[in-house]
Amino acid sequence: MTMTAEPGCVFCAIVASRAPAVVLLREDSCVAFLDLFPIARGHALVVPVEHAATLGELPPSVQRELFAMAGKVLEAQRLSGLPFSGGNLLLNDGRAANQHIPHVHVHVVPRTSGDLPRIVGGLVRRLLRGFGARASRKRLEETAVLLRPYLGVASDGG
């Protein structure tokens, strides 16, 4: 797939390695990386390489690959040793649905029993456009080392 990038789109910059991100998995049509403002440790985003603001703008094959990669990340969260009792996949499609960055992305959020107040607090902050504390690069890299082996990627990302 040839990549089309949208000028000024942070996710296009991450896909093109022009913006920093802790990448978990890179395939031809999609990239998974850790969220800078995680609701839970291991919270990842999966984005298509091709810029599209909404899910409907992506070809059906890329839609399938997007959710297949999200499933891989969810399974890596389950197996990694991070706290995990379940997970959420979340796609906000359009501004009215609280999509802050107009590039399709699926949130993959690991959940634990009893975490509802913390998760709801994080979601409310996002609804109000406050993202909470930014994770340190060191913490994100430590998390990636736990997840990558279950994604078929060397723990150092190589």
mmCIF file of N, CA and C in Angstrom, residues 39-138:
data_model
loop_
_atom_site.group_PDB
_atom_site.id
_atom_site.type_symbol
_atom_site.label_atom_id
_atom_site.label_comp_id
_atom_site.label_asym_id
_atom_site.label_seq_id
_atom_site.Cartn_x
_atom_site.Cartn_y
_atom_site.Cartn_z
ATOM 1 N N ILE A 39 -4.604 5.314 29.776
ATOM 2 C CA ILE A 39 -5.638 5.144 30.792
ATOM 3 C C ILE A 39 -5.248 3.998 31.714
ATOM 4 N N ALA A 40 -4.489 3.037 31.197
ATOM 5 C CA ALA A 40 -3.970 1.908 31.964
ATOM 6 C C ALA A 40 -2.616 1.541 31.365
ATOM 7 N N ARG A 41 -1.752 0.927 32.161
ATOM 8 C CA ARG A 41 -0.445 0.528 31.639
ATOM 9 C C ARG A 41 -0.635 -0.487 30.512
ATOM 10 N N GLY A 42 -0.016 -0.208 29.370
ATOM 11 C CA GLY A 42 -0.149 -1.058 28.196
ATOM 12 C C GLY A 42 -1.153 -0.531 27.189
ATOM 13 N N HIS A 43 -1.852 0.562 27.512
ATOM 14 C CA HIS A 43 -2.821 1.173 26.598
ATOM 15 C C HIS A 43 -2.109 1.506 25.284
ATOM 16 N N ALA A 44 -2.611 0.923 24.213
ATOM 17 C CA ALA A 44 -1.983 1.093 22.897
ATOM 18 C C ALA A 44 -2.977 1.673 21.906
ATOM 19 N N LEU A 45 -2.441 2.205 20.833
ATOM 20 C CA LEU A 45 -3.230 2.690 19.706
ATOM 21 C C LEU A 45 -2.802 1.907 18.473
ATOM 22 N N VAL A 46 -3.771 1.570 17.645
ATOM 23 C CA VAL A 46 -3.503 0.928 16.366
ATOM 24 C C VAL A 46 -4.054 1.852 15.294
ATOM 25 N N VAL A 47 -3.196 2.231 14.351
ATOM 26 C CA VAL A 47 -3.586 3.174 13.299
ATOM 27 C C VAL A 47 -3.257 2.596 11.929
ATOM 28 N N PRO A 48 -4.049 2.954 10.920
ATOM 29 C CA PRO A 48 -3.677 2.543 9.565
ATOM 30 C C PRO A 48 -2.526 3.410 9.062
ATOM 31 N N VAL A 49 -1.688 2.842 8.220
ATOM 32 C CA VAL A 49 -0.605 3.589 7.595
ATOM 33 C C VAL A 49 -1.193 4.676 6.697
ATOM 34 N N GLU A 50 -2.208 4.318 5.970
ATOM 35 C CA GLU A 50 -2.896 5.249 5.068
ATOM 36 C C GLU A 50 -3.724 6.229 5.887
ATOM 37 N N HIS A 51 -3.607 7.526 5.630
ATOM 38 C CA HIS A 51 -4.409 8.500 6.371
ATOM 39 C C HIS A 51 -5.870 8.389 5.969
ATOM 40 N N ALA A 52 -6.705 8.283 6.970
ATOM 41 C CA ALA A 52 -8.156 8.321 6.792
ATOM 42 C C ALA A 52 -8.733 8.876 8.076
ATOM 43 N N ALA A 53 -9.634 9.823 7.963
ATOM 44 C CA ALA A 53 -10.225 10.433 9.161
ATOM 45 C C ALA A 53 -11.241 9.506 9.819
ATOM 46 N N THR A 54 -11.989 8.766 9.017
ATOM 47 C CA THR A 54 -13.029 7.902 9.569
ATOM 48 C C THR A 54 -12.862 6.473 9.050
ATOM 49 N N LEU A 55 -13.424 5.541 9.784
ATOM 50 C CA LEU A 55 -13.312 4.130 9.423
ATOM 51 C C LEU A 55 -13.843 3.865 8.017
ATOM 52 N N GLY A 56 -14.941 4.502 7.661
ATOM 53 C CA GLY A 56 -15.549 4.293 6.352
ATOM 54 C C GLY A 56 -14.687 4.727 5.181
ATOM 55 N N GLU A 57 -13.672 5.541 5.442
ATOM 56 C CA GLU A 57 -12.764 5.983 4.377
ATOM 57 C C GLU A 57 -11.709 4.930 4.052
ATOM 58 N N LEU A 58 -11.567 3.928 4.911
ATOM 59 C CA LEU A 58 -10.580 2.878 4.671
ATOM 60 C C LEU A 58 -11.173 1.763 3.837
ATOM 61 N N PRO A 59 -10.386 1.157 2.964
ATOM 62 C CA PRO A 59 -10.865 -0.023 2.242
ATOM 63 C C PRO A 59 -11.196 -1.130 3.249
ATOM 64 N N PRO A 60 -12.189 -1.969 2.941
ATOM 65 C CA PRO A 60 -12.548 -3.059 3.862
ATOM 66 C C PRO A 60 -11.363 -3.928 4.269
ATOM 67 N N SER A 61 -10.416 -4.158 3.363
ATOM 68 C CA SER A 61 -9.260 -4.998 3.711
ATOM 69 C C SER A 61 -8.424 -4.344 4.809
ATOM 70 N N VAL A 62 -8.267 -3.031 4.771
ATOM 71 C CA VAL A 62 -7.487 -2.331 5.800
ATOM 72 C C VAL A 62 -8.277 -2.286 7.110
ATOM 73 N N GLN A 63 -9.591 -2.148 7.015
ATOM 74 C CA GLN A 63 -10.416 -2.209 8.230
ATOM 75 C C GLN A 63 -10.191 -3.543 8.939
ATOM 76 N N ARG A 64 -10.188 -4.626 8.186
ATOM 77 C CA ARG A 64 -9.970 -5.958 8.773
ATOM 78 C C ARG A 64 -8.584 -6.051 9.399
ATOM 79 N N GLU A 65 -7.577 -5.542 8.702
ATOM 80 C CA GLU A 65 -6.210 -5.606 9.211
ATOM 81 C C GLU A 65 -6.054 -4.749 10.467
ATOM 82 N N LEU A 66 -6.743 -3.619 10.529
ATOM 83 C CA LEU A 66 -6.716 -2.736 11.692
ATOM 84 C C LEU A 66 -7.216 -3.482 12.929
ATOM 85 N N PHE A 67 -8.360 -4.146 12.786
ATOM 86 C CA PHE A 67 -8.921 -4.862 13.930
ATOM 87 C C PHE A 67 -8.172 -6.160 14.218
ATOM 88 N N ALA A 68 -7.582 -6.762 13.200
ATOM 89 C CA ALA A 68 -6.752 -7.946 13.439
ATOM 90 C C ALA A 68 -5.528 -7.562 14.271
ATOM 91 N N MET A 69 -4.902 -6.434 13.951
ATOM 92 C CA MET A 69 -3.755 -5.992 14.732
ATOM 93 C C MET A 69 -4.188 -5.620 16.146
ATOM 94 N N ALA A 70 -5.334 -4.978 16.289
ATOM 95 C CA ALA A 70 -5.837 -4.649 17.628
ATOM 96 C C ALA A 70 -6.021 -5.931 18.439
ATOM 97 N N GLY A 71 -6.495 -6.991 17.802
ATOM 98 C CA GLY A 71 -6.647 -8.273 18.480
ATOM 99 C C GLY A 71 -5.313 -8.854 18.911
ATOM 100 N N LYS A 72 -4.278 -8.692 18.072
ATOM 101 C CA LYS A 72 -2.940 -9.169 18.429
ATOM 102 C C LYS A 72 -2.409 -8.421 19.655
ATOM 103 N N VAL A 73 -2.630 -7.114 19.677
ATOM 104 C CA VAL A 73 -2.157 -6.306 20.804
ATOM 105 C C VAL A 73 -2.904 -6.709 22.073
ATOM 106 N N LEU A 74 -4.198 -6.921 21.962
ATOM 107 C CA LEU A 74 -4.994 -7.347 23.115
ATOM 108 C C LEU A 74 -4.468 -8.675 23.669
ATOM 109 N N GLU A 75 -4.152 -9.612 22.788
ATOM 110 C CA GLU A 75 -3.632 -10.905 23.234
ATOM 111 C C GLU A 75 -2.243 -10.739 23.863
ATOM 112 N N ALA A 76 -1.426 -9.845 23.330
ATOM 113 C CA ALA A 76 -0.114 -9.579 23.931
ATOM 114 C C ALA A 76 -0.281 -8.997 25.331
ATOM 115 N N GLN A 77 -1.250 -8.106 25.502
ATOM 116 C CA GLN A 77 -1.518 -7.554 26.835
ATOM 117 C C GLN A 77 -1.894 -8.682 27.797
ATOM 118 N N ARG A 78 -2.733 -9.606 27.327
ATOM 119 C CA ARG A 78 -3.192 -10.728 28.155
ATOM 120 C C ARG A 78 -2.013 -11.613 28.597
ATOM 121 N N LEU A 79 -1.069 -11.854 27.709
ATOM 122 C CA LEU A 79 0.028 -12.795 27.962
ATOM 123 C C LEU A 79 1.261 -12.170 28.604
ATOM 124 N N SER A 80 1.354 -10.848 28.596
ATOM 125 C CA SER A 80 2.596 -10.139 28.928
ATOM 126 C C SER A 80 2.998 -10.138 30.389
ATOM 127 N N GLY A 81 2.081 -10.415 31.276
ATOM 128 C CA GLY A 81 2.380 -10.276 32.697
ATOM 129 C C GLY A 81 1.938 -8.941 33.258
ATOM 130 N N LEU A 82 1.486 -8.038 32.391
ATOM 131 C CA LEU A 82 0.892 -6.795 32.880
ATOM 132 C C LEU A 82 -0.431 -7.138 33.559
ATOM 133 N N PRO A 83 -0.898 -6.303 34.479
ATOM 134 C CA PRO A 83 -2.212 -6.554 35.066
ATOM 135 C C PRO A 83 -3.269 -6.622 33.956
ATOM 136 N N PHE A 84 -4.034 -7.724 33.925
ATOM 137 C CA PHE A 84 -4.998 -7.914 32.841
ATOM 138 C C PHE A 84 -6.083 -8.901 33.277
ATOM 139 N N SER A 85 -7.314 -8.421 33.281
ATOM 140 C CA SER A 85 -8.466 -9.302 33.502
ATOM 141 C C SER A 85 -9.381 -9.300 32.288
ATOM 142 N N GLY A 86 -9.176 -8.336 31.400
ATOM 143 C CA GLY A 86 -9.987 -8.184 30.201
ATOM 144 C C GLY A 86 -9.474 -6.980 29.435
ATOM 145 N N GLY A 87 -10.173 -6.617 28.384
ATOM 146 C CA GLY A 87 -9.719 -5.471 27.603
ATOM 147 C C GLY A 87 -10.837 -4.798 26.853
ATOM 148 N N ASN A 88 -10.600 -3.550 26.492
ATOM 149 C CA ASN A 88 -11.527 -2.786 25.672
ATOM 150 C C ASN A 88 -10.855 -2.411 24.361
ATOM 151 N N LEU A 89 -11.610 -2.530 23.273
ATOM 152 C CA LEU A 89 -11.234 -1.948 21.989
ATOM 153 C C LEU A 89 -12.194 -0.801 21.778
ATOM 154 N N LEU A 90 -11.661 0.372 21.491
ATOM 155 C CA LEU A 90 -12.502 1.568 21.356
ATOM 156 C C LEU A 90 -12.083 2.346 20.123
ATOM 157 N N LEU A 91 -13.051 2.650 19.279
ATOM 158 C CA LEU A 91 -12.816 3.490 18.112
ATOM 159 C C LEU A 91 -13.822 4.635 18.171
ATOM 160 N N ASN A 92 -13.317 5.857 18.271
ATOM 161 C CA ASN A 92 -14.163 7.045 18.220
ATOM 162 C C ASN A 92 -14.154 7.519 16.766
ATOM 163 N N ASP A 93 -15.304 7.513 16.130
ATOM 164 C CA ASP A 93 -15.393 7.802 14.695
ATOM 165 C C ASP A 93 -16.084 9.147 14.485
ATOM 166 N N GLY A 94 -15.281 10.197 14.348
ATOM 167 C CA GLY A 94 -15.811 11.532 14.112
ATOM 168 C C GLY A 94 -15.768 12.398 15.358
ATOM 169 N N ARG A 95 -15.785 13.684 15.143
ATOM 170 C CA ARG A 95 -15.671 14.664 16.229
ATOM 171 C C ARG A 95 -16.773 14.505 17.270
ATOM 172 N N ALA A 96 -18.010 14.276 16.847
ATOM 173 C CA ALA A 96 -19.121 14.124 17.788
ATOM 174 C C ALA A 96 -18.938 12.891 18.665
ATOM 175 N N ALA A 97 -18.138 11.933 18.217
ATOM 176 C CA ALA A 97 -17.856 10.714 18.981
ATOM 177 C C ALA A 97 -16.586 10.863 19.824
ATOM 178 N N ASN A 98 -16.103 12.110 19.946
ATOM 179 C CA ASN A 98 -14.940 12.424 20.770
ATOM 180 C C ASN A 98 -13.616 11.984 20.138
ATOM 181 N N GLN A 99 -13.563 11.965 18.812
ATOM 182 C CA GLN A 99 -12.300 11.667 18.124
ATOM 183 C C GLN A 99 -11.474 12.948 18.112
ATOM 184 N N HIS A 100 -10.359 12.958 18.862
ATOM 185 C CA HIS A 100 -9.525 14.154 18.976
ATOM 186 C C HIS A 100 -8.575 14.325 17.801
ATOM 187 N N ILE A 101 -8.059 13.224 17.293
ATOM 188 C CA ILE A 101 -7.122 13.260 16.173
ATOM 189 C C ILE A 101 -7.823 12.653 14.972
ATOM 190 N N PRO A 102 -8.008 13.433 13.901
ATOM 191 C CA PRO A 102 -8.776 12.944 12.745
ATOM 192 C C PRO A 102 -7.990 11.981 11.857
ATOM 193 N N HIS A 103 -7.534 10.900 12.461
ATOM 194 C CA HIS A 103 -6.874 9.784 11.781
ATOM 195 C C HIS A 103 -7.406 8.554 12.507
ATOM 196 N N VAL A 104 -7.990 7.635 11.788
ATOM 197 C CA VAL A 104 -8.591 6.454 12.403
ATOM 198 C C VAL A 104 -7.608 5.823 13.379
ATOM 199 N N HIS A 105 -8.098 5.485 14.558
ATOM 200 C CA HIS A 105 -7.262 4.782 15.528
ATOM 201 C C HIS A 105 -8.148 3.990 16.483
ATOM 202 N N VAL A 106 -7.651 2.810 16.833
ATOM 203 C CA VAL A 106 -8.322 1.938 17.780
ATOM 204 C C VAL A 106 -7.519 1.946 19.069
ATOM 205 N N HIS A 107 -8.179 2.286 20.167
ATOM 206 C CA HIS A 107 -7.569 2.188 21.488
ATOM 207 C C HIS A 107 -7.679 0.739 21.941
ATOM 208 N N VAL A 108 -6.600 0.179 22.444
ATOM 209 C CA VAL A 108 -6.592 -1.164 23.012
ATOM 210 C C VAL A 108 -6.186 -0.978 24.472
ATOM 211 N N VAL A 109 -7.177 -1.116 25.360
ATOM 212 C CA VAL A 109 -6.980 -0.775 26.765
ATOM 213 C C VAL A 109 -7.106 -2.027 27.636
ATOM 214 N N PRO A 110 -6.008 -2.410 28.297
ATOM 215 C CA PRO A 110 -6.098 -3.543 29.213
ATOM 216 C C PRO A 110 -6.882 -3.135 30.457
ATOM 217 N N ARG A 111 -7.685 -4.065 30.963
ATOM 218 C CA ARG A 111 -8.524 -3.793 32.127
ATOM 219 C C ARG A 111 -8.225 -4.795 33.226
ATOM 220 N N THR A 112 -8.496 -4.384 34.453
ATOM 221 C CA THR A 112 -8.385 -5.272 35.606
ATOM 222 C C THR A 112 -9.666 -5.178 36.416
ATOM 223 N N SER A 113 -9.950 -6.207 37.164
ATOM 224 C CA SER A 113 -11.122 -6.199 38.032
ATOM 225 C C SER A 113 -11.010 -5.034 39.007
ATOM 226 N N GLY A 114 -12.101 -4.279 39.142
ATOM 227 C CA GLY A 114 -12.137 -3.168 40.082
ATOM 228 C C GLY A 114 -11.548 -1.865 39.563
ATOM 229 N N ASP A 115 -11.165 -1.796 38.294
ATOM 230 C CA ASP A 115 -10.540 -0.571 37.781
ATOM 231 C C ASP A 115 -11.537 0.446 37.229
ATOM 232 N N LEU A 116 -12.830 0.166 37.313
ATOM 233 C CA LEU A 116 -13.829 1.033 36.682
ATOM 234 C C LEU A 116 -13.716 2.499 37.097
ATOM 235 N N PRO A 117 -13.587 2.842 38.393
ATOM 236 C CA PRO A 117 -13.479 4.276 38.739
ATOM 237 C C PRO A 117 -12.289 4.959 38.051
ATOM 238 N N ARG A 118 -11.134 4.284 37.999
ATOM 239 C CA ARG A 118 -9.951 4.876 37.345
ATOM 240 C C ARG A 118 -10.161 5.018 35.848
ATOM 241 N N ILE A 119 -10.745 4.000 35.232
ATOM 242 C CA ILE A 119 -10.982 4.031 33.786
ATOM 243 C C ILE A 119 -11.996 5.124 33.443
ATOM 244 N N VAL A 120 -13.081 5.194 34.196
ATOM 245 C CA VAL A 120 -14.100 6.220 33.942
ATOM 246 C C VAL A 120 -13.497 7.610 34.116
ATOM 247 N N GLY A 121 -12.662 7.778 35.151
ATOM 248 C CA GLY A 121 -11.999 9.066 35.350
ATOM 249 C C GLY A 121 -11.133 9.448 34.157
ATOM 250 N N GLY A 122 -10.391 8.473 33.633
ATOM 251 C CA GLY A 122 -9.553 8.726 32.462
ATOM 252 C C GLY A 122 -10.370 9.071 31.238
ATOM 253 N N LEU A 123 -11.489 8.374 31.055
ATOM 254 C CA LEU A 123 -12.353 8.667 29.904
ATOM 255 C C LEU A 123 -13.000 10.033 30.026
ATOM 256 N N VAL A 124 -13.437 10.400 31.223
ATOM 257 C CA VAL A 124 -14.042 11.724 31.432
ATOM 258 C C VAL A 124 -13.024 12.817 31.144
ATOM 259 N N ARG A 125 -11.780 12.635 31.631
ATOM 260 C CA ARG A 125 -10.740 13.626 31.320
ATOM 261 C C ARG A 125 -10.584 13.788 29.814
ATOM 262 N N ARG A 126 -10.600 12.684 29.086
ATOM 263 C CA ARG A 126 -10.461 12.759 27.626
ATOM 264 C C ARG A 126 -11.658 13.442 26.980
ATOM 265 N N LEU A 127 -12.844 13.158 27.493
ATOM 266 C CA LEU A 127 -14.040 13.823 26.963
ATOM 267 C C LEU A 127 -13.941 15.333 27.124
ATOM 268 N N LEU A 128 -13.320 15.753 28.213
ATOM 269 C CA LEU A 128 -13.152 17.181 28.496
ATOM 270 C C LEU A 128 -11.856 17.723 27.904
ATOM 271 N N ARG A 129 -11.208 16.896 27.088
ATOM 272 C CA ARG A 129 -9.960 17.236 26.396
ATOM 273 C C ARG A 129 -8.781 17.464 27.335
ATOM 274 N N GLY A 130 -8.834 16.847 28.501
ATOM 275 C CA GLY A 130 -7.698 16.828 29.416
ATOM 276 C C GLY A 130 -7.193 15.399 29.422
ATOM 277 N N PHE A 131 -5.961 15.170 29.087
ATOM 278 C CA PHE A 131 -5.487 13.807 28.889
ATOM 279 C C PHE A 131 -4.786 13.217 30.098
ATOM 280 N N GLY A 132 -4.672 13.965 31.186
ATOM 281 C CA GLY A 132 -4.021 13.411 32.365
ATOM 282 C C GLY A 132 -2.515 13.429 32.212
ATOM 283 N N ALA A 133 -1.871 12.601 33.009
ATOM 284 C CA ALA A 133 -0.410 12.578 33.064
ATOM 285 C C ALA A 133 0.180 11.863 31.850
ATOM 286 N N ARG A 134 1.216 12.465 31.317
ATOM 287 C CA ARG A 134 1.946 11.846 30.212
ATOM 288 C C ARG A 134 2.897 10.798 30.783
ATOM 289 N N ALA A 135 2.921 9.637 30.175
ATOM 290 C CA ALA A 135 3.823 8.574 30.617
ATOM 291 C C ALA A 135 5.253 8.915 30.219
ATOM 292 N N SER A 136 6.194 8.525 31.044
ATOM 293 C CA SER A 136 7.597 8.770 30.711
ATOM 294 C C SER A 136 8.027 7.805 29.603
ATOM 295 N N ARG A 137 8.978 8.234 28.830
ATOM 296 C CA ARG A 137 9.528 7.381 27.762
ATOM 297 C C ARG A 137 10.070 6.084 28.363
ATOM 298 N N LYS A 138 10.728 6.196 29.529
ATOM 299 C CA LYS A 138 11.291 5.017 30.190
ATOM 300 C C LYS A 138 10.187 4.021 30.530
#
